[in-house]
Amino acid sequence: ICGANYTIKRKKNIIKWQCRTFDKKGKKHCASKAIRDDILRETTKKVLNIKEFDEGIFNLKIEYILVSDGNILKYMFKDGSIKEITWKNPSRKDSWTSEMCNLARERSMKQNGK
């Protein structure tokens, strides 16, 4: 959104792509959203019409990806064509494992003295 490149970020078991400006200066300087790597790979498979993500095919066909407001990715192909796709940011509750839920419940119970 601000024109900066995205960089890969790893945190525990989650890999995501984040705007460098947002990462260094915060939301006040860029309102872009981080994109989970698995979501980026899924949208890329759809755009390329392939069953499995293939970095070789990606590098052969895609020049770059523009990230726009409203969760829009614009795939700029090396042949000059453009394909646009909207990605959905999953709900945080959908990404929690049962183990994570149990740990959160236990923490909550300790904090509330139960």
PDB file of N, CA and C in Angstrom:
ATOM      1  N   ILE A   1       0.837  -1.187   0.000  1.00  0.00           N
ATOM      2  CA  ILE A   1       0.000   0.000   0.000  1.00  0.00           C
ATOM      3  C   ILE A   1       0.884   1.253   0.000  1.00  0.00           C
ATOM      4  N   CYS A   2       1.972   1.221   0.777  1.00  0.00           N
ATOM      5  CA  CYS A   2       2.870   2.379   0.867  1.00  0.00           C
ATOM      6  C   CYS A   2       3.958   2.356  -0.202  1.00  0.00           C
ATOM      7  N   GLY A   3       4.086   1.230  -0.906  1.00  0.00           N
ATOM      8  CA  GLY A   3       5.105   1.112  -1.943  1.00  0.00           C
ATOM      9  C   GLY A   3       6.328   0.312  -1.529  1.00  0.00           C
ATOM     10  N   ALA A   4       6.430  -0.048  -0.251  1.00  0.00           N
ATOM     11  CA  ALA A   4       7.569  -0.837   0.227  1.00  0.00           C
ATOM     12  C   ALA A   4       7.380  -2.311  -0.128  1.00  0.00           C
ATOM     13  N   ASN A   5       8.469  -3.035  -0.174  1.00  0.00           N
ATOM     14  CA  ASN A   5       8.419  -4.474  -0.406  1.00  0.00           C
ATOM     15  C   ASN A   5       7.986  -5.196   0.858  1.00  0.00           C
ATOM     16  N   TYR A   6       7.501  -6.412   0.659  1.00  0.00           N
ATOM     17  CA  TYR A   6       7.152  -7.273   1.784  1.00  0.00           C
ATOM     18  C   TYR A   6       8.367  -8.115   2.143  1.00  0.00           C
ATOM     19  N   THR A   7       8.435  -8.505   3.388  1.00  0.00           N
ATOM     20  CA  THR A   7       9.499  -9.367   3.874  1.00  0.00           C
ATOM     21  C   THR A   7       8.869 -10.542   4.611  1.00  0.00           C
ATOM     22  N   ILE A   8       9.574 -11.648   4.651  1.00  0.00           N
ATOM     23  CA  ILE A   8       9.034 -12.830   5.317  1.00  0.00           C
ATOM     24  C   ILE A   8       9.332 -12.745   6.816  1.00  0.00           C
ATOM     25  N   LYS A   9       8.357 -13.138   7.609  1.00  0.00           N
ATOM     26  CA  LYS A   9       8.475 -13.126   9.069  1.00  0.00           C
ATOM     27  C   LYS A   9       8.099 -14.516   9.576  1.00  0.00           C
ATOM     28  N   ARG A  10       8.868 -15.007  10.515  1.00  0.00           N
ATOM     29  CA  ARG A  10       8.586 -16.312  11.116  1.00  0.00           C
ATOM     30  C   ARG A  10       8.355 -16.122  12.612  1.00  0.00           C
ATOM     31  N   LYS A  11       7.240 -16.666  13.099  1.00  0.00           N
ATOM     32  CA  LYS A  11       6.923 -16.598  14.522  1.00  0.00           C
ATOM     33  C   LYS A  11       6.292 -17.920  14.923  1.00  0.00           C
ATOM     34  N   LYS A  12       7.001 -18.652  15.739  1.00  0.00           N
ATOM     35  CA  LYS A  12       6.585 -19.995  16.148  1.00  0.00           C
ATOM     36  C   LYS A  12       6.313 -20.829  14.900  1.00  0.00           C
ATOM     37  N   ASN A  13       5.099 -21.303  14.712  1.00  0.00           N
ATOM     38  CA  ASN A  13       4.772 -22.144  13.557  1.00  0.00           C
ATOM     39  C   ASN A  13       4.124 -21.368  12.416  1.00  0.00           C
ATOM     40  N   ILE A  14       4.121 -20.044  12.514  1.00  0.00           N
ATOM     41  CA  ILE A  14       3.438 -19.229  11.505  1.00  0.00           C
ATOM     42  C   ILE A  14       4.465 -18.472  10.662  1.00  0.00           C
ATOM     43  N   ILE A  15       4.306 -18.593   9.347  1.00  0.00           N
ATOM     44  CA  ILE A  15       5.132 -17.836   8.406  1.00  0.00           C
ATOM     45  C   ILE A  15       4.199 -16.853   7.721  1.00  0.00           C
ATOM     46  N   LYS A  16       4.598 -15.581   7.706  1.00  0.00           N
ATOM     47  CA  LYS A  16       3.761 -14.574   7.065  1.00  0.00           C
ATOM     48  C   LYS A  16       4.637 -13.574   6.325  1.00  0.00           C
ATOM     49  N   TRP A  17       4.000 -12.837   5.433  1.00  0.00           N
ATOM     50  CA  TRP A  17       4.650 -11.781   4.672  1.00  0.00           C
ATOM     51  C   TRP A  17       4.119 -10.454   5.184  1.00  0.00           C
ATOM     52  N   GLN A  18       5.033  -9.528   5.497  1.00  0.00           N
ATOM     53  CA  GLN A  18       4.665  -8.256   6.117  1.00  0.00           C
ATOM     54  C   GLN A  18       5.360  -7.112   5.391  1.00  0.00           C
ATOM     55  N   CYS A  19       4.661  -6.010   5.226  1.00  0.00           N
ATOM     56  CA  CYS A  19       5.235  -4.800   4.644  1.00  0.00           C
ATOM     57  C   CYS A  19       6.395  -4.327   5.525  1.00  0.00           C
ATOM     58  N   ARG A  20       7.500  -3.980   4.892  1.00  0.00           N
ATOM     59  CA  ARG A  20       8.672  -3.521   5.650  1.00  0.00           C
ATOM     60  C   ARG A  20       8.376  -2.235   6.426  1.00  0.00           C
ATOM     61  N   THR A  21       7.621  -1.324   5.830  1.00  0.00           N
ATOM     62  CA  THR A  21       7.280  -0.077   6.519  1.00  0.00           C
ATOM     63  C   THR A  21       6.448  -0.366   7.760  1.00  0.00           C
ATOM     64  N   PHE A  22       5.413  -1.207   7.600  1.00  0.00           N
ATOM     65  CA  PHE A  22       4.576  -1.579   8.742  1.00  0.00           C
ATOM     66  C   PHE A  22       5.428  -2.233   9.819  1.00  0.00           C
ATOM     67  N   ASP A  23       6.326  -3.117   9.411  1.00  0.00           N
ATOM     68  CA  ASP A  23       7.171  -3.846  10.344  1.00  0.00           C
ATOM     69  C   ASP A  23       8.100  -2.912  11.120  1.00  0.00           C
ATOM     70  N   LYS A  24       8.669  -1.925  10.448  1.00  0.00           N
ATOM     71  CA  LYS A  24       9.648  -1.033  11.076  1.00  0.00           C
ATOM     72  C   LYS A  24       9.018   0.184  11.762  1.00  0.00           C
ATOM     73  N   LYS A  25       7.940   0.737  11.160  1.00  0.00           N
ATOM     74  CA  LYS A  25       7.390   2.005  11.660  1.00  0.00           C
ATOM     75  C   LYS A  25       5.977   1.897  12.225  1.00  0.00           C
ATOM     76  N   GLY A  26       5.276   0.808  11.902  1.00  0.00           N
ATOM     77  CA  GLY A  26       3.943   0.606  12.450  1.00  0.00           C
ATOM     78  C   GLY A  26       2.793   1.011  11.538  1.00  0.00           C
ATOM     79  N   LYS A  27       1.606   0.763  12.042  1.00  0.00           N
ATOM     80  CA  LYS A  27       0.355   0.963  11.310  1.00  0.00           C
ATOM     81  C   LYS A  27       0.131   2.418  10.894  1.00  0.00           C
ATOM     82  N   LYS A  28       0.666   3.344  11.678  1.00  0.00           N
ATOM     83  CA  LYS A  28       0.500   4.768  11.381  1.00  0.00           C
ATOM     84  C   LYS A  28       1.120   5.126  10.019  1.00  0.00           C
ATOM     85  N   HIS A  29       2.146   4.409   9.630  1.00  0.00           N
ATOM     86  CA  HIS A  29       2.870   4.692   8.387  1.00  0.00           C
ATOM     87  C   HIS A  29       2.427   3.818   7.212  1.00  0.00           C
ATOM     88  N   CYS A  30       1.813   2.684   7.503  1.00  0.00           N
ATOM     89  CA  CYS A  30       1.279   1.812   6.448  1.00  0.00           C
ATOM     90  C   CYS A  30       0.210   0.910   7.046  1.00  0.00           C
ATOM     91  N   ALA A  31      -0.954   0.928   6.449  1.00  0.00           N
ATOM     92  CA  ALA A  31      -2.085   0.155   6.982  1.00  0.00           C
ATOM     93  C   ALA A  31      -2.216  -1.227   6.335  1.00  0.00           C
ATOM     94  N   SER A  32      -1.171  -1.697   5.684  1.00  0.00           N
ATOM     95  CA  SER A  32      -1.252  -3.003   5.024  1.00  0.00           C
ATOM     96  C   SER A  32      -1.375  -4.124   6.052  1.00  0.00           C
ATOM     97  N   LYS A  33      -1.914  -5.235   5.609  1.00  0.00           N
ATOM     98  CA  LYS A  33      -2.074  -6.400   6.475  1.00  0.00           C
ATOM     99  C   LYS A  33      -1.023  -7.443   6.123  1.00  0.00           C
ATOM    100  N   ALA A  34      -0.610  -8.181   7.134  1.00  0.00           N
ATOM    101  CA  ALA A  34       0.281  -9.312   6.894  1.00  0.00           C
ATOM    102  C   ALA A  34      -0.506 -10.404   6.176  1.00  0.00           C
ATOM    103  N   ILE A  35       0.172 -11.132   5.327  1.00  0.00           N
ATOM    104  CA  ILE A  35      -0.453 -12.239   4.597  1.00  0.00           C
ATOM    105  C   ILE A  35       0.263 -13.520   4.993  1.00  0.00           C
ATOM    106  N   ARG A  36      -0.496 -14.464   5.522  1.00  0.00           N
ATOM    107  CA  ARG A  36       0.109 -15.746   5.872  1.00  0.00           C
ATOM    108  C   ARG A  36       0.630 -16.431   4.615  1.00  0.00           C
ATOM    109  N   ASP A  37       1.764 -17.091   4.760  1.00  0.00           N
ATOM    110  CA  ASP A  37       2.400 -17.760   3.623  1.00  0.00           C
ATOM    111  C   ASP A  37       1.484 -18.807   2.994  1.00  0.00           C
ATOM    112  N   ASP A  38       0.770 -19.553   3.816  1.00  0.00           N
ATOM    113  CA  ASP A  38      -0.114 -20.583   3.261  1.00  0.00           C
ATOM    114  C   ASP A  38      -1.236 -19.962   2.422  1.00  0.00           C
ATOM    115  N   ILE A  39      -1.721 -18.803   2.817  1.00  0.00           N
ATOM    116  CA  ILE A  39      -2.766 -18.117   2.049  1.00  0.00           C
ATOM    117  C   ILE A  39      -2.188 -17.585   0.746  1.00  0.00           C
ATOM    118  N   LEU A  40      -0.993 -17.019   0.806  1.00  0.00           N
ATOM    119  CA  LEU A  40      -0.342 -16.521  -0.403  1.00  0.00           C
ATOM    120  C   LEU A  40      -0.096 -17.654  -1.392  1.00  0.00           C
ATOM    121  N   ARG A  41       0.325 -18.798  -0.903  1.00  0.00           N
ATOM    122  CA  ARG A  41       0.554 -19.949  -1.784  1.00  0.00           C
ATOM    123  C   ARG A  41      -0.762 -20.440  -2.405  1.00  0.00           C
ATOM    124  N   GLU A  42      -1.838 -20.458  -1.607  1.00  0.00           N
ATOM    125  CA  GLU A  42      -3.143 -20.890  -2.135  1.00  0.00           C
ATOM    126  C   GLU A  42      -3.645 -19.954  -3.229  1.00  0.00           C
ATOM    127  N   THR A  43      -3.554 -18.649  -2.994  1.00  0.00           N
ATOM    128  CA  THR A  43      -4.010 -17.702  -4.020  1.00  0.00           C
ATOM    129  C   THR A  43      -3.138 -17.805  -5.263  1.00  0.00           C
ATOM    130  N   THR A  44      -1.852 -18.034  -5.077  1.00  0.00           N
ATOM    131  CA  THR A  44      -0.939 -18.178  -6.209  1.00  0.00           C
ATOM    132  C   THR A  44      -1.287 -19.418  -7.025  1.00  0.00           C
ATOM    133  N   LYS A  45      -1.613 -20.520  -6.355  1.00  0.00           N
ATOM    134  CA  LYS A  45      -2.023 -21.731  -7.079  1.00  0.00           C
ATOM    135  C   LYS A  45      -3.264 -21.455  -7.926  1.00  0.00           C
ATOM    136  N   LYS A  46      -4.216 -20.715  -7.370  1.00  0.00           N
ATOM    137  CA  LYS A  46      -5.433 -20.384  -8.121  1.00  0.00           C
ATOM    138  C   LYS A  46      -5.113 -19.527  -9.338  1.00  0.00           C
ATOM    139  N   VAL A  47      -4.289 -18.509  -9.130  1.00  0.00           N
ATOM    140  CA  VAL A  47      -3.946 -17.593 -10.220  1.00  0.00           C
ATOM    141  C   VAL A  47      -3.191 -18.322 -11.332  1.00  0.00           C
ATOM    142  N   LEU A  48      -2.292 -19.227 -10.949  1.00  0.00           N
ATOM    143  CA  LEU A  48      -1.506 -19.974 -11.936  1.00  0.00           C
ATOM    144  C   LEU A  48      -2.218 -21.222 -12.437  1.00  0.00           C
ATOM    145  N   ASN A  49      -3.357 -21.547 -11.818  1.00  0.00           N
ATOM    146  CA  ASN A  49      -4.127 -22.731 -12.193  1.00  0.00           C
ATOM    147  C   ASN A  49      -3.283 -24.004 -12.095  1.00  0.00           C
ATOM    148  N   ILE A  50      -2.647 -24.167 -10.931  1.00  0.00           N
ATOM    149  CA  ILE A  50      -1.837 -25.354 -10.668  1.00  0.00           C
ATOM    150  C   ILE A  50      -2.310 -26.002  -9.371  1.00  0.00           C
ATOM    151  N   LYS A  51      -2.061 -27.312  -9.235  1.00  0.00           N
ATOM    152  CA  LYS A  51      -2.546 -28.043  -8.060  1.00  0.00           C
ATOM    153  C   LYS A  51      -1.637 -27.860  -6.848  1.00  0.00           C
ATOM    154  N   GLU A  52      -0.336 -27.790  -7.072  1.00  0.00           N
ATOM    155  CA  GLU A  52       0.630 -27.610  -5.998  1.00  0.00           C
ATOM    156  C   GLU A  52       1.482 -26.391  -6.295  1.00  0.00           C
ATOM    157  N   PHE A  53       1.825 -25.627  -5.252  1.00  0.00           N
ATOM    158  CA  PHE A  53       2.681 -24.469  -5.442  1.00  0.00           C
ATOM    159  C   PHE A  53       4.041 -24.936  -5.938  1.00  0.00           C
ATOM    160  N   ASP A  54       4.547 -24.275  -6.962  1.00  0.00           N
ATOM    161  CA  ASP A  54       5.839 -24.609  -7.554  1.00  0.00           C
ATOM    162  C   ASP A  54       6.617 -23.313  -7.738  1.00  0.00           C
ATOM    163  N   GLU A  55       7.692 -23.162  -6.960  1.00  0.00           N
ATOM    164  CA  GLU A  55       8.476 -21.931  -7.006  1.00  0.00           C
ATOM    165  C   GLU A  55       9.070 -21.689  -8.392  1.00  0.00           C
ATOM    166  N   GLY A  56       9.426 -22.763  -9.100  1.00  0.00           N
ATOM    167  CA  GLY A  56       9.970 -22.635 -10.445  1.00  0.00           C
ATOM    168  C   GLY A  56       8.954 -22.029 -11.406  1.00  0.00           C
ATOM    169  N   ILE A  57       7.714 -22.514 -11.354  1.00  0.00           N
ATOM    170  CA  ILE A  57       6.643 -21.974 -12.204  1.00  0.00           C
ATOM    171  C   ILE A  57       6.367 -20.530 -11.818  1.00  0.00           C
ATOM    172  N   PHE A  58       6.339 -20.268 -10.517  1.00  0.00           N
ATOM    173  CA  PHE A  58       6.119 -18.905 -10.033  1.00  0.00           C
ATOM    174  C   PHE A  58       7.177 -17.964 -10.622  1.00  0.00           C
ATOM    175  N   ASN A  59       8.442 -18.313 -10.475  1.00  0.00           N
ATOM    176  CA  ASN A  59       9.528 -17.463 -10.965  1.00  0.00           C
ATOM    177  C   ASN A  59       9.514 -17.305 -12.479  1.00  0.00           C
ATOM    178  N   LEU A  60       9.071 -18.324 -13.173  1.00  0.00           N
ATOM    179  CA  LEU A  60       9.008 -18.289 -14.632  1.00  0.00           C
ATOM    180  C   LEU A  60       7.902 -17.354 -15.131  1.00  0.00           C
ATOM    181  N   LYS A  61       6.772 -17.310 -14.408  1.00  0.00           N
ATOM    182  CA  LYS A  61       5.601 -16.591 -14.902  1.00  0.00           C
ATOM    183  C   LYS A  61       5.319 -15.249 -14.226  1.00  0.00           C
ATOM    184  N   ILE A  62       5.637 -15.108 -12.947  1.00  0.00           N
ATOM    185  CA  ILE A  62       5.243 -13.916 -12.195  1.00  0.00           C
ATOM    186  C   ILE A  62       6.412 -12.939 -12.077  1.00  0.00           C
ATOM    187  N   GLU A  63       6.160 -11.687 -12.463  1.00  0.00           N
ATOM    188  CA  GLU A  63       7.162 -10.629 -12.315  1.00  0.00           C
ATOM    189  C   GLU A  63       7.173 -10.134 -10.861  1.00  0.00           C
ATOM    190  N   TYR A  64       5.976  -9.804 -10.353  1.00  0.00           N
ATOM    191  CA  TYR A  64       5.827  -9.376  -8.966  1.00  0.00           C
ATOM    192  C   TYR A  64       4.350  -9.368  -8.607  1.00  0.00           C
ATOM    193  N   ILE A  65       4.070  -9.181  -7.318  1.00  0.00           N
ATOM    194  CA  ILE A  65       2.702  -9.116  -6.811  1.00  0.00           C
ATOM    195  C   ILE A  65       2.517  -7.768  -6.140  1.00  0.00           C
ATOM    196  N   LEU A  66       1.461  -7.055  -6.508  1.00  0.00           N
ATOM    197  CA  LEU A  66       1.109  -5.801  -5.844  1.00  0.00           C
ATOM    198  C   LEU A  66       0.038  -6.096  -4.801  1.00  0.00           C
ATOM    199  N   VAL A  67       0.200  -5.530  -3.628  1.00  0.00           N
ATOM    200  CA  VAL A  67      -0.783  -5.690  -2.559  1.00  0.00           C
ATOM    201  C   VAL A  67      -1.568  -4.389  -2.475  1.00  0.00           C
ATOM    202  N   SER A  68      -2.885  -4.490  -2.591  1.00  0.00           N
ATOM    203  CA  SER A  68      -3.743  -3.309  -2.540  1.00  0.00           C
ATOM    204  C   SER A  68      -4.667  -3.384  -1.338  1.00  0.00           C
ATOM    205  N   ASP A  69      -5.222  -2.241  -1.000  1.00  0.00           N
ATOM    206  CA  ASP A  69      -6.210  -2.168   0.071  1.00  0.00           C
ATOM    207  C   ASP A  69      -7.365  -3.114  -0.233  1.00  0.00           C
ATOM    208  N   GLY A  70      -8.029  -3.594   0.780  1.00  0.00           N
ATOM    209  CA  GLY A  70      -9.180  -4.472   0.589  1.00  0.00           C
ATOM    210  C   GLY A  70      -8.794  -5.916   0.328  1.00  0.00           C
ATOM    211  N   ASN A  71      -7.586  -6.312   0.782  1.00  0.00           N
ATOM    212  CA  ASN A  71      -7.109  -7.689   0.622  1.00  0.00           C
ATOM    213  C   ASN A  71      -7.050  -8.123  -0.847  1.00  0.00           C
ATOM    214  N   ILE A  72      -6.590  -7.229  -1.693  1.00  0.00           N
ATOM    215  CA  ILE A  72      -6.479  -7.524  -3.117  1.00  0.00           C
ATOM    216  C   ILE A  72      -5.018  -7.735  -3.487  1.00  0.00           C
ATOM    217  N   LEU A  73      -4.761  -8.849  -4.163  1.00  0.00           N
ATOM    218  CA  LEU A  73      -3.434  -9.136  -4.693  1.00  0.00           C
ATOM    219  C   LEU A  73      -3.508  -9.027  -6.209  1.00  0.00           C
ATOM    220  N   LYS A  74      -2.590  -8.277  -6.799  1.00  0.00           N
ATOM    221  CA  LYS A  74      -2.514  -8.150  -8.251  1.00  0.00           C
ATOM    222  C   LYS A  74      -1.245  -8.835  -8.708  1.00  0.00           C
ATOM    223  N   TYR A  75      -1.426  -9.939  -9.400  1.00  0.00           N
ATOM    224  CA  TYR A  75      -0.302 -10.702  -9.928  1.00  0.00           C
ATOM    225  C   TYR A  75       0.090 -10.121 -11.279  1.00  0.00           C
ATOM    226  N   MET A  76       1.311  -9.609 -11.353  1.00  0.00           N
ATOM    227  CA  MET A  76       1.832  -9.016 -12.569  1.00  0.00           C
ATOM    228  C   MET A  76       2.677 -10.073 -13.275  1.00  0.00           C
ATOM    229  N   PHE A  77       2.183 -10.557 -14.400  1.00  0.00           N
ATOM    230  CA  PHE A  77       2.859 -11.618 -15.129  1.00  0.00           C
ATOM    231  C   PHE A  77       3.970 -11.050 -16.017  1.00  0.00           C
ATOM    232  N   LYS A  78       4.949 -11.877 -16.304  1.00  0.00           N
ATOM    233  CA  LYS A  78       6.070 -11.464 -17.142  1.00  0.00           C
ATOM    234  C   LYS A  78       5.635 -11.173 -18.574  1.00  0.00           C
ATOM    235  N   ASP A  79       4.484 -11.738 -19.004  1.00  0.00           N
ATOM    236  CA  ASP A  79       3.987 -11.466 -20.357  1.00  0.00           C
ATOM    237  C   ASP A  79       3.163 -10.171 -20.422  1.00  0.00           C
ATOM    238  N   GLY A  80       3.074  -9.449 -19.299  1.00  0.00           N
ATOM    239  CA  GLY A  80       2.350  -8.184 -19.264  1.00  0.00           C
ATOM    240  C   GLY A  80       0.912  -8.290 -18.786  1.00  0.00           C
ATOM    241  N   SER A  81       0.402  -9.489 -18.640  1.00  0.00           N
ATOM    242  CA  SER A  81      -0.974  -9.654 -18.172  1.00  0.00           C
ATOM    243  C   SER A  81      -1.037  -9.490 -16.656  1.00  0.00           C
ATOM    244  N   ILE A  82      -2.248  -9.247 -16.172  1.00  0.00           N
ATOM    245  CA  ILE A  82      -2.483  -9.025 -14.742  1.00  0.00           C
ATOM    246  C   ILE A  82      -3.679  -9.871 -14.314  1.00  0.00           C
ATOM    247  N   LYS A  83      -3.553 -10.544 -13.198  1.00  0.00           N
ATOM    248  CA  LYS A  83      -4.678 -11.256 -12.598  1.00  0.00           C
ATOM    249  C   LYS A  83      -4.828 -10.757 -11.174  1.00  0.00           C
ATOM    250  N   GLU A  84      -6.070 -10.486 -10.817  1.00  0.00           N
ATOM    251  CA  GLU A  84      -6.379  -9.938  -9.496  1.00  0.00           C
ATOM    252  C   GLU A  84      -7.166 -10.973  -8.705  1.00  0.00           C
ATOM    253  N   ILE A  85      -6.851 -11.079  -7.431  1.00  0.00           N
ATOM    254  CA  ILE A  85      -7.568 -12.020  -6.571  1.00  0.00           C
ATOM    255  C   ILE A  85      -7.700 -11.396  -5.181  1.00  0.00           C
ATOM    256  N   THR A  86      -8.821 -11.643  -4.543  1.00  0.00           N
ATOM    257  CA  THR A  86      -9.042 -11.175  -3.179  1.00  0.00           C
ATOM    258  C   THR A  86      -8.764 -12.333  -2.236  1.00  0.00           C
ATOM    259  N   TRP A  87      -8.005 -12.069  -1.200  1.00  0.00           N
ATOM    260  CA  TRP A  87      -7.704 -13.105  -0.222  1.00  0.00           C
ATOM    261  C   TRP A  87      -8.455 -12.822   1.067  1.00  0.00           C
ATOM    262  N   LYS A  88      -8.729 -13.882   1.801  1.00  0.00           N
ATOM    263  CA  LYS A  88      -9.473 -13.760   3.043  1.00  0.00           C
ATOM    264  C   LYS A  88      -8.551 -14.039   4.212  1.00  0.00           C
ATOM    265  N   ASN A  89      -8.532 -13.105   5.143  1.00  0.00           N
ATOM    266  CA  ASN A  89      -7.751 -13.267   6.360  1.00  0.00           C
ATOM    267  C   ASN A  89      -8.561 -14.156   7.300  1.00  0.00           C
ATOM    268  N   PRO A  90      -8.042 -15.327   7.678  1.00  0.00           N
ATOM    269  CA  PRO A  90      -8.828 -16.224   8.524  1.00  0.00           C
ATOM    270  C   PRO A  90      -9.032 -15.656   9.923  1.00  0.00           C
ATOM    271  N   SER A  91     -10.131 -16.034  10.502  1.00  0.00           N
ATOM    272  CA  SER A  91     -10.422 -15.627  11.872  1.00  0.00           C
ATOM    273  C   SER A  91      -9.374 -16.236  12.794  1.00  0.00           C
ATOM    274  N   ARG A  92      -8.985 -15.480  13.809  1.00  0.00           N
ATOM    275  CA  ARG A  92      -8.000 -15.984  14.757  1.00  0.00           C
ATOM    276  C   ARG A  92      -8.480 -17.277  15.408  1.00  0.00           C
ATOM    277  N   LYS A  93      -9.773 -17.359  15.702  1.00  0.00           N
ATOM    278  CA  LYS A  93     -10.287 -18.564  16.368  1.00  0.00           C
ATOM    279  C   LYS A  93     -10.156 -19.793  15.481  1.00  0.00           C
ATOM    280  N   ASP A  94     -10.182 -19.609  14.159  1.00  0.00           N
ATOM    281  CA  ASP A  94     -10.044 -20.737  13.243  1.00  0.00           C
ATOM    282  C   ASP A  94      -8.612 -21.267  13.195  1.00  0.00           C
ATOM    283  N   SER A  95      -7.648 -20.458  13.608  1.00  0.00           N
ATOM    284  CA  SER A  95      -6.257 -20.879  13.546  1.00  0.00           C
ATOM    285  C   SER A  95      -5.771 -21.505  14.858  1.00  0.00           C
ATOM    286  N   TRP A  96      -6.607 -21.490  15.877  1.00  0.00           N
ATOM    287  CA  TRP A  96      -6.210 -22.047  17.169  1.00  0.00           C
ATOM    288  C   TRP A  96      -6.398 -23.557  17.194  1.00  0.00           C
ATOM    289  N   THR A  97      -5.396 -24.261  17.704  1.00  0.00           N
ATOM    290  CA  THR A  97      -5.506 -25.706  17.895  1.00  0.00           C
ATOM    291  C   THR A  97      -6.210 -25.952  19.221  1.00  0.00           C
ATOM    292  N   SER A  98      -6.634 -27.195  19.462  1.00  0.00           N
ATOM    293  CA  SER A  98      -7.284 -27.512  20.737  1.00  0.00           C
ATOM    294  C   SER A  98      -6.302 -27.320  21.891  1.00  0.00           C
ATOM    295  N   GLU A  99      -5.019 -27.583  21.651  1.00  0.00           N
ATOM    296  CA  GLU A  99      -4.000 -27.370  22.681  1.00  0.00           C
ATOM    297  C   GLU A  99      -3.897 -25.884  23.042  1.00  0.00           C
ATOM    298  N   MET A 100      -3.922 -25.022  22.040  1.00  0.00           N
ATOM    299  CA  MET A 100      -3.864 -23.580  22.284  1.00  0.00           C
ATOM    300  C   MET A 100      -5.085 -23.120  23.075  1.00  0.00           C
ATOM    301  N   CYS A 101      -6.252 -23.646  22.743  1.00  0.00           N
ATOM    302  CA  CYS A 101      -7.484 -23.295  23.467  1.00  0.00           C
ATOM    303  C   CYS A 101      -7.396 -23.725  24.925  1.00  0.00           C
ATOM    304  N   ASN A 102      -6.897 -24.937  25.160  1.00  0.00           N
ATOM    305  CA  ASN A 102      -6.764 -25.434  26.532  1.00  0.00           C
ATOM    306  C   ASN A 102      -5.796 -24.580  27.345  1.00  0.00           C
ATOM    307  N   LEU A 103      -4.662 -24.206  26.753  1.00  0.00           N
ATOM    308  CA  LEU A 103      -3.693 -23.358  27.452  1.00  0.00           C
ATOM    309  C   LEU A 103      -4.298 -21.993  27.782  1.00  0.00           C
ATOM    310  N   ALA A 104      -5.036 -21.419  26.857  1.00  0.00           N
ATOM    311  CA  ALA A 104      -5.678 -20.122  27.098  1.00  0.00           C
ATOM    312  C   ALA A 104      -6.719 -20.237  28.212  1.00  0.00           C
ATOM    313  N   ARG A 105      -7.475 -21.326  28.206  1.00  0.00           N
ATOM    314  CA  ARG A 105      -8.475 -21.540  29.249  1.00  0.00           C
ATOM    315  C   ARG A 105      -7.810 -21.676  30.612  1.00  0.00           C
ATOM    316  N   GLU A 106      -6.713 -22.447  30.679  1.00  0.00           N
ATOM    317  CA  GLU A 106      -5.992 -22.614  31.933  1.00  0.00           C
ATOM    318  C   GLU A 106      -5.420 -21.286  32.437  1.00  0.00           C
ATOM    319  N   ARG A 107      -4.850 -20.481  31.531  1.00  0.00           N
ATOM    320  CA  ARG A 107      -4.333 -19.171  31.911  1.00  0.00           C
ATOM    321  C   ARG A 107      -5.428 -18.276  32.457  1.00  0.00           C
ATOM    322  N   SER A 108      -6.571 -18.306  31.788  1.00  0.00           N
ATOM    323  CA  SER A 108      -7.706 -17.504  32.216  1.00  0.00           C
ATOM    324  C   SER A 108      -8.181 -17.917  33.607  1.00  0.00           C
ATOM    325  N   MET A 109      -8.240 -19.218  33.825  1.00  0.00           N
ATOM    326  CA  MET A 109      -8.696 -19.716  35.128  1.00  0.00           C
ATOM    327  C   MET A 109      -7.728 -19.294  36.236  1.00  0.00           C
ATOM    328  N   LYS A 110      -6.417 -19.340  35.960  1.00  0.00           N
ATOM    329  CA  LYS A 110      -5.414 -18.914  36.944  1.00  0.00           C
ATOM    330  C   LYS A 110      -5.555 -17.431  37.241  1.00  0.00           C
ATOM    331  N   GLN A 111      -5.763 -16.640  36.218  1.00  0.00           N
ATOM    332  CA  GLN A 111      -5.895 -15.195  36.398  1.00  0.00           C
ATOM    333  C   GLN A 111      -7.143 -14.832  37.184  1.00  0.00           C
ATOM    334  N   ASN A 112      -8.180 -15.638  37.045  1.00  0.00           N
ATOM    335  CA  ASN A 112      -9.440 -15.363  37.741  1.00  0.00           C
ATOM    336  C   ASN A 112      -9.523 -16.094  39.085  1.00  0.00           C
ATOM    337  N   GLY A 113      -8.433 -16.764  39.469  1.00  0.00           N
ATOM    338  CA  GLY A 113      -8.384 -17.415  40.786  1.00  0.00           C
ATOM    339  C   GLY A 113      -9.229 -18.656  40.894  1.00  0.00           C
ATOM    340  N   LYS A 114      -9.427 -19.357  39.813  1.00  0.00           N
ATOM    341  CA  LYS A 114     -10.248 -20.585  39.855  1.00  0.00           C
ATOM    342  C   LYS A 114      -9.390 -21.797  39.792  1.00  0.00           C
TER     343      LYS A 114
END
